[in-house]
Tab-separated table of C-alpha atoms in Angstrom:
chain	number	residue	atom	x	y	z
A	8	MET	CA	173.231	106.379	167.761
A	9	ARG	CA	176.162	105.691	165.507
A	10	LYS	CA	178.985	108.229	165.485
A	11	GLY	CA	180.599	109.644	162.365
A	12	PHE	CA	179.390	109.492	158.827
A	13	MET	CA	177.900	106.229	157.611
A	14	GLN	CA	176.356	105.614	154.233
A	15	THR	CA	174.865	102.388	153.035
A	16	ALA	CA	174.019	102.350	149.367
A	17	PHE	CA	172.891	99.375	147.457
A	18	ILE	CA	171.565	98.581	144.005
A	19	LEU	CA	169.453	95.466	143.828
A	20	SER	CA	168.875	93.155	140.880
A	21	ALA	CA	166.056	94.229	138.579
A	22	PHE	CA	163.041	92.128	137.950
A	23	SER	CA	160.639	92.420	135.003
A	24	LEU	CA	156.935	91.794	135.183
A	25	ILE	CA	155.908	88.800	133.108
A	26	ALA	CA	153.551	89.783	130.321
A	27	SER	CA	150.888	87.318	129.361
A	28	GLY	CA	151.274	85.907	125.876
A	29	CYS	CA	148.178	84.441	124.224
A	30	GLY	CA	144.461	85.074	124.400
A	31	ASN	CA	141.678	82.572	124.977
A	32	GLY	CA	139.511	83.329	121.940
A	33	GLU	CA	138.270	80.422	119.791
A	34	ASP	CA	137.853	80.269	115.991
A	35	ASN	CA	136.161	77.019	114.793
A	36	THR	CA	136.974	77.750	111.156
A	37	VAL	CA	140.686	77.308	111.746
A	38	SER	CA	141.339	73.555	111.758
A	39	THR	CA	144.499	72.836	109.775
A	40	PRO	CA	148.163	73.241	110.665
A	41	GLU	CA	148.619	75.567	107.709
A	42	ALA	CA	145.811	77.796	108.892
A	43	THR	CA	147.288	77.833	112.370
A	44	LYS	CA	150.653	78.895	110.993
A	45	THR	CA	148.951	81.694	109.054
A	46	VAL	CA	147.204	82.966	112.180
A	47	GLU	CA	150.465	82.834	114.207
A	48	ALA	CA	152.347	84.684	111.494
A	49	THR	CA	149.852	87.556	111.509
A	50	GLN	CA	149.728	87.963	115.306
A	51	ALA	CA	151.675	90.915	116.722
A	52	PRO	CA	154.778	89.857	118.682
A	53	THR	CA	154.537	89.931	122.482
A	54	ALA	CA	155.632	93.327	123.781
A	55	THR	CA	158.886	93.375	125.710
A	56	PRO	CA	158.269	94.365	129.337
A	57	ALA	CA	159.600	97.781	130.228
A	58	ALA	CA	162.916	97.720	132.022
A	59	PRO	CA	162.736	98.433	135.761
A	60	VAL	CA	163.012	102.123	136.561
A	61	LYS	CA	165.931	103.015	138.788
A	62	ILE	CA	164.986	105.200	141.758
A	63	ARG	CA	167.786	106.686	143.842
A	64	MET	CA	166.543	107.547	147.323
A	65	PHE	CA	168.073	109.196	150.392
A	66	ALA	CA	166.495	108.101	153.681
A	67	SER	CA	167.267	108.000	157.393
A	68	ASP	CA	168.389	104.638	158.732
A	69	GLN	CA	166.051	105.370	161.678
A	70	SER	CA	168.889	104.266	164.012
A	71	LEU	CA	168.314	100.660	162.947
A	72	PRO	CA	170.800	98.147	161.496
A	73	PRO	CA	171.360	98.675	157.756
A	74	LEU	CA	169.245	96.658	155.357
A	75	ASP	CA	170.920	93.740	153.636
A	76	ALA	CA	171.524	94.248	149.924
A	77	ASN	CA	169.603	91.035	149.213
A	78	ASP	CA	166.713	91.740	151.578
A	79	PRO	CA	163.851	89.644	150.124
A	80	ASN	CA	161.330	92.345	150.949
A	81	ILE	CA	163.140	94.875	148.780
A	82	VAL	CA	163.387	92.329	145.965
A	83	PHE	CA	159.643	91.688	146.269
A	84	MET	CA	158.850	95.420	146.367
A	85	GLU	CA	160.940	96.084	143.277
A	86	LYS	CA	159.236	93.280	141.408
A	87	LYS	CA	155.785	94.578	142.313
A	88	THR	CA	156.615	98.156	141.272
A	89	ASN	CA	158.992	97.377	138.367
A	90	THR	CA	161.700	99.477	139.983
A	91	ASP	CA	165.346	99.212	140.900
A	92	VAL	CA	165.696	100.982	144.248
A	93	ASP	CA	169.105	102.486	144.994
A	94	LEU	CA	168.736	103.334	148.674
A	95	VAL	CA	171.290	105.565	150.350
A	96	SER	CA	170.778	105.237	154.104
A	97	LEU	CA	172.138	108.094	156.221
A	98	PRO	CA	172.593	107.918	160.011
A	99	HIS	CA	169.507	109.188	161.810
A	100	SER	CA	171.422	111.315	164.323
A	101	GLN	CA	173.152	113.217	161.517
A	102	TYR	CA	170.532	112.957	158.818
A	103	GLU	CA	169.713	116.601	158.186
A	104	ASP	CA	173.368	117.642	158.308
A	105	GLN	CA	174.311	114.894	155.857
A	106	LEU	CA	171.514	115.960	153.511
A	107	LYS	CA	172.807	119.523	153.507
A	108	LEU	CA	176.326	118.344	152.712
A	109	LYS	CA	175.128	116.228	149.820
A	110	PHE	CA	172.955	118.962	148.376
A	111	ALA	CA	175.743	121.529	148.743
A	112	SER	CA	178.043	119.248	146.720
A	113	GLY	CA	175.442	118.859	143.983
A	114	ASP	CA	174.517	115.290	144.912
A	115	PHE	CA	170.758	115.080	144.392
A	116	PRO	CA	168.720	111.841	144.430
A	117	ASP	CA	165.439	111.212	142.634
A	118	VAL	CA	163.641	111.398	145.980
A	119	TYR	CA	164.601	111.986	149.590
A	120	GLN	CA	162.866	111.375	152.870
A	121	SER	CA	162.182	114.178	155.339
A	122	TRP	CA	159.767	114.983	158.169
A	123	SER	CA	158.411	118.178	156.686
A	124	GLY	CA	158.243	120.007	153.379
A	125	PRO	CA	161.318	120.721	151.245
A	126	GLU	CA	163.936	123.251	152.289
A	127	ALA	CA	163.221	126.820	151.173
A	128	ASP	CA	166.505	127.109	149.274
A	129	LEU	CA	165.701	123.974	147.254
A	130	ILE	CA	162.330	125.433	146.306
A	131	ALA	CA	163.874	128.801	145.413
A	132	ALA	CA	166.514	127.073	143.282
A	133	GLY	CA	163.847	125.178	141.347
A	134	LYS	CA	165.073	121.788	142.498
A	135	VAL	CA	161.747	120.446	143.780
A	136	LEU	CA	159.091	118.923	141.544
A	137	GLU	CA	155.469	120.046	141.870
A	138	LEU	CA	153.318	116.941	142.186
A	139	ASN	CA	149.690	118.005	141.668
A	140	ASP	CA	149.259	116.799	138.071
A	141	LEU	CA	151.331	113.657	138.572
A	142	ILE	CA	149.319	112.614	141.620
A	143	ASP	CA	146.057	113.276	139.757
A	144	LYS	CA	147.208	111.025	136.890
A	145	PHE	CA	149.215	108.298	138.601
A	146	GLY	CA	148.354	108.363	142.317
A	147	PRO	CA	144.781	107.152	142.935
A	148	ASN	CA	145.747	105.364	146.147
A	149	LEU	CA	147.681	108.386	147.389
A	150	LYS	CA	144.637	110.605	146.804
A	151	LYS	CA	142.323	108.108	148.454
A	152	ASN	CA	144.325	107.420	151.606
A	153	ILE	CA	146.068	110.711	152.455
A	154	PRO	CA	143.818	113.257	154.217
A	155	GLN	CA	143.699	116.892	153.158
A	156	ALA	CA	145.409	118.082	156.340
A	157	ALA	CA	148.513	116.109	155.369
A	158	TRP	CA	148.484	117.476	151.810
A	159	ASP	CA	148.067	121.009	153.181
A	160	ALA	CA	151.129	120.530	155.374
A	161	VAL	CA	153.334	119.857	152.332
A	162	SER	CA	151.805	122.434	150.015
A	163	VAL	CA	152.805	126.005	149.248
A	164	ASN	CA	150.151	128.147	147.600
A	165	GLY	CA	148.334	125.016	146.532
A	166	LYS	CA	151.414	123.390	145.025
A	167	ILE	CA	152.063	119.914	146.451
A	168	LEU	CA	155.805	119.598	147.081
A	169	ALA	CA	156.033	116.232	148.847
A	170	ILE	CA	154.246	112.951	149.422
A	171	PRO	CA	153.263	112.853	153.111
A	172	GLN	CA	152.886	109.842	155.358
A	173	PRO	CA	149.756	110.801	157.313
A	174	SER	CA	149.628	110.865	161.089
A	175	SER	CA	146.271	110.804	162.860
A	176	ASN	CA	147.182	111.043	166.530
A	177	SER	CA	148.618	113.684	168.820
A	178	ASN	CA	152.165	113.214	170.007
A	179	SER	CA	151.663	111.655	173.452
A	180	THR	CA	149.112	110.714	176.047
A	181	LEU	CA	148.865	110.748	179.819
A	182	TYR	CA	149.205	107.364	181.549
A	183	VAL	CA	148.064	106.582	185.072
A	184	ARG	CA	148.198	103.544	187.349
A	185	GLN	CA	144.473	102.836	187.425
A	186	ASP	CA	145.067	100.266	190.166
A	187	TRP	CA	146.383	103.099	192.341
A	188	LEU	CA	143.292	105.190	191.622
A	189	ASP	CA	141.022	102.250	192.423
A	190	LYS	CA	142.845	101.446	195.660
A	191	LEU	CA	142.451	105.035	196.854
A	192	GLY	CA	138.864	105.403	195.595
A	193	LEU	CA	139.790	108.158	193.140
A	194	GLN	CA	138.582	109.078	189.678
A	195	ALA	CA	140.795	110.135	186.779
A	196	PRO	CA	141.376	113.889	187.103
A	197	LYS	CA	139.602	116.187	184.655
A	198	THR	CA	141.090	119.511	185.748
A	199	SER	CA	144.493	120.724	186.898
A	200	ASP	CA	143.116	121.118	190.436
A	201	GLU	CA	141.842	117.534	190.436
A	202	LEU	CA	145.196	116.383	189.091
A	203	MET	CA	146.976	117.977	192.028
A	204	THR	CA	144.550	116.278	194.431
A	205	VAL	CA	145.255	112.869	192.861
A	206	LEU	CA	149.018	113.402	192.922
A	207	LYS	CA	148.933	114.383	196.595
A	208	ALA	CA	146.989	111.208	197.374
A	209	PHE	CA	149.622	109.185	195.525
A	210	ARG	CA	152.235	110.942	197.667
A	211	ASP	CA	150.573	110.354	201.022
A	212	LYS	CA	148.444	107.183	200.929
A	213	ASP	CA	150.908	104.426	200.012
A	214	PRO	CA	149.169	103.207	196.816
A	215	ASN	CA	151.966	100.726	196.049
A	216	GLY	CA	151.325	99.151	199.436
A	217	ASN	CA	154.908	98.601	200.576
A	218	GLY	CA	154.615	100.661	203.763
A	219	LYS	CA	157.212	103.147	202.532
A	220	LYS	CA	156.772	106.721	201.381
A	221	ASP	CA	158.635	106.040	198.160
A	222	GLU	CA	155.953	106.778	195.577
A	223	ILE	CA	156.752	109.221	192.762
A	224	PRO	CA	153.361	110.706	191.854
A	225	PHE	CA	154.537	112.118	188.501
A	226	SER	CA	157.784	111.693	186.568
A	227	MET	CA	159.264	113.091	183.389
A	228	ARG	CA	162.641	113.038	181.696
A	229	GLU	CA	165.575	115.425	181.378
A	230	LYS	CA	165.063	118.839	179.777
A	231	PHE	CA	161.277	118.708	180.373
A	232	THR	CA	161.036	115.724	177.995
A	233	TRP	CA	157.764	113.806	178.190
A	234	GLY	CA	156.140	116.438	180.299
A	235	ASP	CA	153.965	117.200	177.275
A	236	ASN	CA	150.557	116.644	178.842
A	237	ILE	CA	151.335	118.881	181.821
A	238	PHE	CA	152.166	121.755	179.488
A	239	GLY	CA	149.247	120.626	177.336
A	240	MET	CA	146.724	121.385	180.086
A	241	TRP	CA	147.124	124.960	178.849
A	242	GLY	CA	147.481	124.087	175.165
A	243	VAL	CA	151.229	124.579	174.801
A	244	ASN	CA	154.215	122.355	174.185
A	245	ASN	CA	157.753	122.528	175.494
A	246	SER	CA	159.402	121.038	172.387
A	247	TYR	CA	159.675	122.857	169.065
A	248	THR	CA	156.101	123.765	168.190
A	249	GLU	CA	154.839	126.845	166.352
A	250	VAL	CA	151.323	128.257	166.335
A	251	PHE	CA	149.536	131.190	164.765
A	252	TYR	CA	148.706	133.345	167.777
A	253	ASN	CA	147.708	137.009	168.013
A	254	ASN	CA	148.473	137.530	164.289
A	255	GLU	CA	151.972	136.067	164.627
A	256	VAL	CA	153.592	132.682	164.145
A	257	ILE	CA	155.376	132.104	167.437
A	258	ILE	CA	157.245	129.226	168.986
A	259	GLN	CA	155.232	127.993	171.947
A	260	ASN	CA	158.114	128.451	174.388
A	261	ILE	CA	157.140	132.142	174.462
A	262	HIS	CA	153.357	131.658	174.410
A	263	PRO	CA	151.677	133.437	177.368
A	264	ASN	CA	150.115	130.153	178.510
A	265	MET	CA	153.596	128.759	179.055
A	266	LYS	CA	153.806	130.866	182.207
A	267	GLN	CA	150.807	129.014	183.678
A	268	SER	CA	152.298	125.649	182.772
A	269	LEU	CA	155.619	126.476	184.395
A	270	GLY	CA	153.770	127.801	187.425
A	271	PHE	CA	151.888	124.523	187.795
A	272	ILE	CA	155.090	122.479	187.504
A	273	LYS	CA	156.596	124.706	190.207
A	274	SER	CA	153.643	123.866	192.446
A	275	MET	CA	154.223	120.162	191.718
A	276	VAL	CA	157.840	120.582	192.800
A	277	ASP	CA	156.846	122.561	195.912
A	278	GLU	CA	154.283	119.916	196.893
A	279	LYS	CA	156.793	117.114	196.266
A	280	VAL	CA	154.498	115.342	193.824
A	281	MET	CA	157.045	115.684	191.008
A	282	ASP	CA	160.030	113.365	190.633
A	283	SER	CA	162.911	115.227	192.305
A	284	GLU	CA	165.184	114.226	189.396
A	285	PHE	CA	162.760	115.231	186.637
A	286	LEU	CA	165.210	117.623	184.980
A	287	THR	CA	168.028	115.064	184.823
A	288	ASN	CA	166.387	111.638	184.407
A	289	SER	CA	167.908	109.733	181.514
A	290	ARG	CA	165.642	107.444	179.537
A	291	THR	CA	167.044	104.366	181.280
A	292	VAL	CA	166.609	105.783	184.786
A	293	TRP	CA	163.123	107.096	184.022
A	294	GLU	CA	161.916	103.801	182.594
A	295	GLN	CA	163.370	101.876	185.518
A	296	LYS	CA	161.466	104.017	188.018
A	297	ILE	CA	158.187	103.333	186.226
A	298	LYS	CA	158.849	99.613	185.779
A	299	SER	CA	159.784	99.213	189.424
A	300	GLY	CA	156.290	100.348	190.417
A	301	LEU	CA	157.201	103.705	191.946
A	302	VAL	CA	155.529	106.095	189.473
A	303	GLY	CA	151.821	106.847	189.432
A	304	MET	CA	151.532	109.007	186.325
A	305	TRP	CA	153.633	109.872	183.267
A	306	SER	CA	153.338	110.916	179.606
A	307	HIS	CA	154.488	108.879	176.646
A	308	THR	CA	153.627	107.849	173.099
A	309	GLN	CA	150.232	106.260	172.493
A	310	GLN	CA	151.728	103.457	170.449
A	311	LEU	CA	153.328	101.987	173.575
A	312	ALA	CA	150.120	101.768	175.605
A	313	TRP	CA	150.321	97.983	175.782
A	314	GLN	CA	154.100	97.856	176.113
A	315	TRP	CA	153.926	99.748	179.410
A	316	GLN	CA	151.322	97.300	180.698
A	317	ALA	CA	153.384	94.312	179.571
A	318	ASP	CA	156.545	95.702	181.161
A	319	LEU	CA	154.897	96.282	184.528
A	320	ASP	CA	153.222	92.882	184.395
A	321	LYS	CA	156.723	91.395	184.206
A	322	THR	CA	158.431	93.557	186.819
A	323	ILE	CA	155.710	93.881	189.484
A	324	PRO	CA	153.231	91.040	188.777
A	325	ASN	CA	152.110	90.766	192.402
A	326	ASP	CA	150.880	94.380	192.327
A	327	LYS	CA	148.476	93.569	189.488
A	328	PRO	CA	149.247	96.878	187.740
A	329	ASN	CA	146.720	98.428	185.393
A	330	VAL	CA	148.123	101.141	183.099
A	331	VAL	CA	145.520	103.227	181.274
A	332	ALA	CA	145.569	106.290	179.037
A	333	ILE	CA	143.444	109.193	180.229
A	334	PRO	CA	142.475	112.544	178.675
A	335	THR	CA	144.621	115.541	179.494
A	336	PRO	CA	143.057	117.513	182.386
A	337	ARG	CA	141.997	121.080	181.658
A	338	GLY	CA	144.129	123.828	183.136
A	339	THR	CA	142.511	126.462	185.326
A	340	GLY	CA	141.277	129.430	183.290
A	341	TYR	CA	141.947	127.814	179.911
A	342	ASP	CA	139.278	126.769	177.401
A	343	GLY	CA	141.254	125.916	174.231
A	344	PRO	CA	142.497	122.628	172.748
A	345	LEU	CA	144.234	120.244	175.150
A	346	GLY	CA	146.893	117.572	174.920
A	347	THR	CA	150.008	117.742	172.849
A	348	ARG	CA	151.037	118.940	169.447
A	349	TRP	CA	149.536	117.179	166.468
A	350	SER	CA	151.465	116.993	163.240
A	351	PRO	CA	149.392	115.757	160.278
A	352	VAL	CA	152.453	114.087	158.757
A	353	ALA	CA	154.853	111.506	160.185
A	354	LYS	CA	157.422	111.728	157.415
A	355	THR	CA	157.567	112.952	153.823
A	356	TYR	CA	159.133	112.084	150.479
A	357	ILE	CA	160.322	114.925	148.260
A	358	ILE	CA	160.904	114.360	144.548
A	359	MET	CA	163.595	116.281	142.695
A	360	LYS	CA	162.794	118.020	139.422
A	361	SER	CA	165.873	116.339	137.919
A	362	THR	CA	164.411	112.837	138.240
A	363	LYS	CA	164.207	111.228	134.798
A	364	ASN	CA	160.963	109.328	135.315
A	365	PRO	CA	158.726	111.069	137.872
A	366	GLU	CA	155.696	109.079	136.726
A	367	ALA	CA	157.394	105.863	137.824
A	368	VAL	CA	158.280	107.388	141.193
A	369	ILE	CA	154.643	108.364	141.805
A	370	LYS	CA	153.471	104.904	140.719
A	371	TYR	CA	155.989	103.363	143.100
A	372	PHE	CA	154.650	105.314	146.080
A	373	ASP	CA	151.081	104.747	144.923
A	374	TRP	CA	151.591	100.969	145.134
A	375	LEU	CA	153.057	101.347	148.638
A	376	MET	CA	149.849	103.172	149.569
A	377	SER	CA	147.566	100.532	147.982
A	378	GLU	CA	145.837	97.919	150.119
A	379	ASP	CA	148.415	95.318	149.105
A	380	GLY	CA	151.278	97.746	149.642
A	381	GLN	CA	150.059	98.673	153.109
A	382	MET	CA	149.809	95.049	154.175
A	383	PHE	CA	153.254	94.387	152.745
A	384	THR	CA	155.086	97.320	154.336
A	385	ASP	CA	153.377	96.646	157.674
A	386	LEU	CA	153.687	92.860	157.781
A	387	GLY	CA	156.001	91.664	155.036
A	388	GLN	CA	155.143	88.952	152.512
A	389	GLU	CA	152.079	86.803	152.951
A	390	GLY	CA	153.107	83.216	153.542
A	391	ASP	CA	156.387	84.309	155.081
A	392	SER	CA	155.978	86.729	157.993
A	393	TYR	CA	152.180	86.443	158.131
A	394	LYS	CA	149.314	84.327	156.871
A	395	LYS	CA	145.543	84.437	156.888
A	396	GLU	CA	143.560	81.843	158.794
A	397	ASN	CA	139.758	81.871	158.814
A	398	GLY	CA	139.733	85.501	157.775
A	399	LYS	CA	142.189	86.552	160.478
A	400	ILE	CA	145.786	87.699	160.111
A	401	VAL	CA	148.336	85.598	161.975
A	402	VAL	CA	151.852	87.014	162.215
A	403	ASP	CA	155.246	85.434	162.781
A	404	THR	CA	156.607	87.686	165.530
A	405	ALA	CA	160.251	86.701	165.024
A	406	LYS	CA	160.163	87.452	161.321
A	407	MET	CA	158.280	90.684	161.972
A	408	GLU	CA	161.127	91.849	164.189
A	409	LYS	CA	163.648	91.060	161.441
A	410	ASN	CA	161.586	93.175	159.051
A	411	LYS	CA	161.584	96.202	161.357
A	412	ALA	CA	164.109	98.338	159.450
A	413	PHE	CA	162.309	97.709	156.178
A	414	ASN	CA	158.908	98.478	157.698
A	415	VAL	CA	160.015	101.771	159.238
A	416	ILE	CA	161.828	103.058	156.150
A	417	PHE	CA	159.322	102.087	153.460
A	418	LYS	CA	155.963	102.371	155.219
A	419	ILE	CA	154.151	105.478	153.966
A	420	HIS	CA	150.613	104.966	155.277
A	421	GLY	CA	149.143	105.831	158.646
A	422	THR	CA	147.854	103.486	161.323
A	423	ASN	CA	146.036	100.404	160.071
A	424	PRO	CA	143.986	99.105	163.042
A	425	ALA	CA	143.526	95.607	161.580
A	426	VAL	CA	147.265	95.239	161.161
A	427	GLU	CA	148.015	96.536	164.639
A	428	GLU	CA	145.534	94.083	166.121
A	429	ALA	CA	147.170	91.228	164.227
A	430	LYS	CA	150.670	92.239	165.288
A	431	LEU	CA	149.668	92.247	168.939
A	432	SER	CA	147.684	88.989	168.640
A	433	ASN	CA	146.260	89.747	172.070
A	434	PRO	CA	142.747	91.200	172.562
A	435	ALA	CA	143.685	92.838	175.869
A	436	ALA	CA	146.734	94.452	174.313
A	437	PHE	CA	144.757	95.812	171.379
A	438	ALA	CA	142.105	97.168	173.745
A	439	LYS	CA	144.799	99.181	175.546
A	440	LEU	CA	146.087	100.532	172.261
A	441	LYS	CA	142.616	101.438	170.987
A	442	ALA	CA	141.877	103.261	174.221
A	443	ALA	CA	145.049	105.335	173.856
A	444	TRP	CA	144.203	106.123	170.235
A	445	ALA	CA	140.712	107.175	171.270
A	446	VAL	CA	142.176	109.649	173.753
A	447	GLY	CA	144.656	110.980	171.205
A	448	ASP	CA	142.019	111.347	168.480
A	449	LYS	CA	140.091	113.807	170.631
A	450	GLU	CA	143.100	115.884	171.673
A	451	GLY	CA	145.933	117.855	170.197
A	452	PHE	CA	146.743	121.189	168.615
A	453	LYS	CA	148.325	121.756	165.246
A	454	ASN	CA	152.035	122.378	164.892
A	455	GLU	CA	152.267	125.061	162.202
A	456	ALA	CA	155.985	124.361	161.734
A	457	VAL	CA	155.138	121.224	159.751
A	458	GLY	CA	155.614	122.062	156.097
A	459	MET	CA	157.256	125.401	156.777
A	460	PRO	CA	160.893	125.916	155.812
A	461	ALA	CA	163.315	125.520	158.687
A	462	ALA	CA	163.895	128.696	160.678
A	463	LYS	CA	167.093	130.463	159.645
A	464	ASN	CA	167.956	131.141	163.260
A	465	THR	CA	166.096	130.282	166.477
A	466	TYR	CA	168.281	132.635	168.536
A	467	ASN	CA	169.096	130.046	171.182
A	468	ILE	CA	165.470	129.563	172.229
A	469	ASP	CA	165.913	125.930	173.340
A	470	THR	CA	168.800	126.650	175.698
A	471	MET	CA	167.294	129.871	177.011
A	472	PHE	CA	163.935	128.237	177.713
A	473	LEU	CA	165.527	125.299	179.494
A	474	GLU	CA	167.656	127.578	181.655
A	475	GLU	CA	164.974	130.130	182.488
A	476	GLY	CA	162.170	127.579	182.793
A	477	SER	CA	164.282	125.491	185.154
A	478	LYS	CA	164.906	128.505	187.370
A	479	ILE	CA	161.177	129.119	187.620
A	480	VAL	CA	160.086	125.552	188.425
A	481	LEU	CA	162.897	125.126	190.970
A	482	GLY	CA	161.973	128.368	192.718
A	483	LYS	CA	165.184	130.176	191.808
A	484	ALA	CA	163.209	132.840	189.973
A	485	PRO	CA	159.571	133.984	190.329
A	486	VAL	CA	156.987	132.886	187.777
A	487	GLU	CA	156.815	136.507	186.608
A	488	HIS	CA	160.394	136.114	185.398
A	489	PHE	CA	158.899	134.359	182.349
A	490	ASP	CA	157.846	137.725	180.914
A	491	GLU	CA	161.399	139.020	181.182
A	492	PHE	CA	162.706	135.900	179.446
A	493	VAL	CA	160.317	136.474	176.521
A	494	LYS	CA	161.333	140.130	176.210
A	495	THR	CA	165.023	139.236	176.275
A	496	TRP	CA	164.677	136.551	173.631
A	497	ARG	CA	162.626	138.767	171.335
A	498	LYS	CA	165.083	141.620	171.735
A	499	GLN	CA	168.153	139.522	170.936
A	500	GLY	CA	166.727	138.388	167.591
A	501	GLY	CA	163.552	136.499	168.368
A	502	ASP	CA	161.417	139.244	166.842
A	503	GLN	CA	163.245	138.716	163.562
A	504	MET	CA	162.444	135.007	163.644
A	505	VAL	CA	158.792	135.719	164.429
A	506	LYS	CA	158.586	138.217	161.560
A	507	GLU	CA	160.161	135.806	159.061
A	508	ARG	CA	157.860	132.967	160.093
A	509	THR	CA	154.776	135.169	160.070
A	510	ASP	CA	155.604	136.655	156.658
A	511	TRP	CA	156.022	133.179	155.176
A	512	TYR	CA	152.785	131.993	156.775
A	513	ASN	CA	150.785	134.976	155.531
A	514	LYS	CA	152.150	134.527	152.009
A	515	ASN	CA	151.927	130.769	151.679
A	516	ARG	CA	149.640	129.246	154.259
A	517	LYS	CA	147.093	131.646	155.750
A	518	LYS	CA	143.572	131.166	154.419
């Protein structure tokens, strides 16, 4: 991440669409130059194309290098949409703070990118444009390609307050070394008890075949990161996730099922089937352990299903690794949804009421959501970064990588399987990815925080949960201590947060 404030703003040259001039109609009675002149004199003059509409946009730089002011993809996009995009890129690590500073100083764009609905104070101040009528009139592709769940997530009392990029998959999936399972004659676990049995076998039966007891049956990263599917065996999540439970909107860190999840992780620690450094592993250390062939099971994003296989093929080719995504096992005594949180939107675009030409902004996003726009924002320009051969898409991998910042910032559609298959250009790779998607499509629970205004105060829930949860899983406090943690947090202000969130939900979201 970059440090300090960084802003990259650029205004690109405008391009006008070329209007066609003459028609093709024939008139056999007109045969002399004089007659032709008469006809030309009575024809209406060709209309002057409308000037490109300037759209000022705030967006995260997604921790990628800034786009060049003369990026040919932006020039192409502007030409297609008759716009002049003035993009202000803000550093990803400071994005929300920088937005607040700009808004506080009265600096409002035409549209800004977020990951949820607009801030409550912007709505209350009348700064946000309601989009229902505009989308009905100018957004046929938006209506066609964005599912209702995504619209619901950015709506308040039926008023659409943002354009959502839809997301169809849950947050992560559980990966296992299938070659280890096969070597030990084991099946993928379907319950928490079966999971423990598999992990113990990984611990004791030398599945990596090096004659050493160095296997790490399960690994996760610091602060419980990427332990999602372990918590998800009981339908909860350790990162910021809110659900409507027992007539309240609560953060899942205090959900009763969290006690069972922490108890299971404690048993993993006690049985030495959990990475001993699971609370401190950095990303680099964690990835190295997996790539070196020591880890039997871990959680991570579905989109990297093939990348994990490719990485292990490079680092431990002689082991013939086989990484597969498997469904989240069901926790003992639990019969609800499994997996990890599912947010129906990936990112959002919020339009200010002060924008001078909201119709043009909607049309701009509508083209991005069209079939041509989707292909463009995924792959770039046909004939440059990809081409079609015998009905198949063939991509230029090097140029695709150069387009990455553009793709991430301007893509507003969900997963396009045909595009993903073309980008991988490898049937085995796409099969891995499809298998992970298939698992994710059947799992997940909704994160009610999506579309809700940010909590005014979380009363230190993240730090408290990490501290108290760590004590429990390391055996420094009994599992029953979880109940005391919940009472303490609620008493020190948590109840106020729960009340505020529940009141908003009942007023604006509950059906």
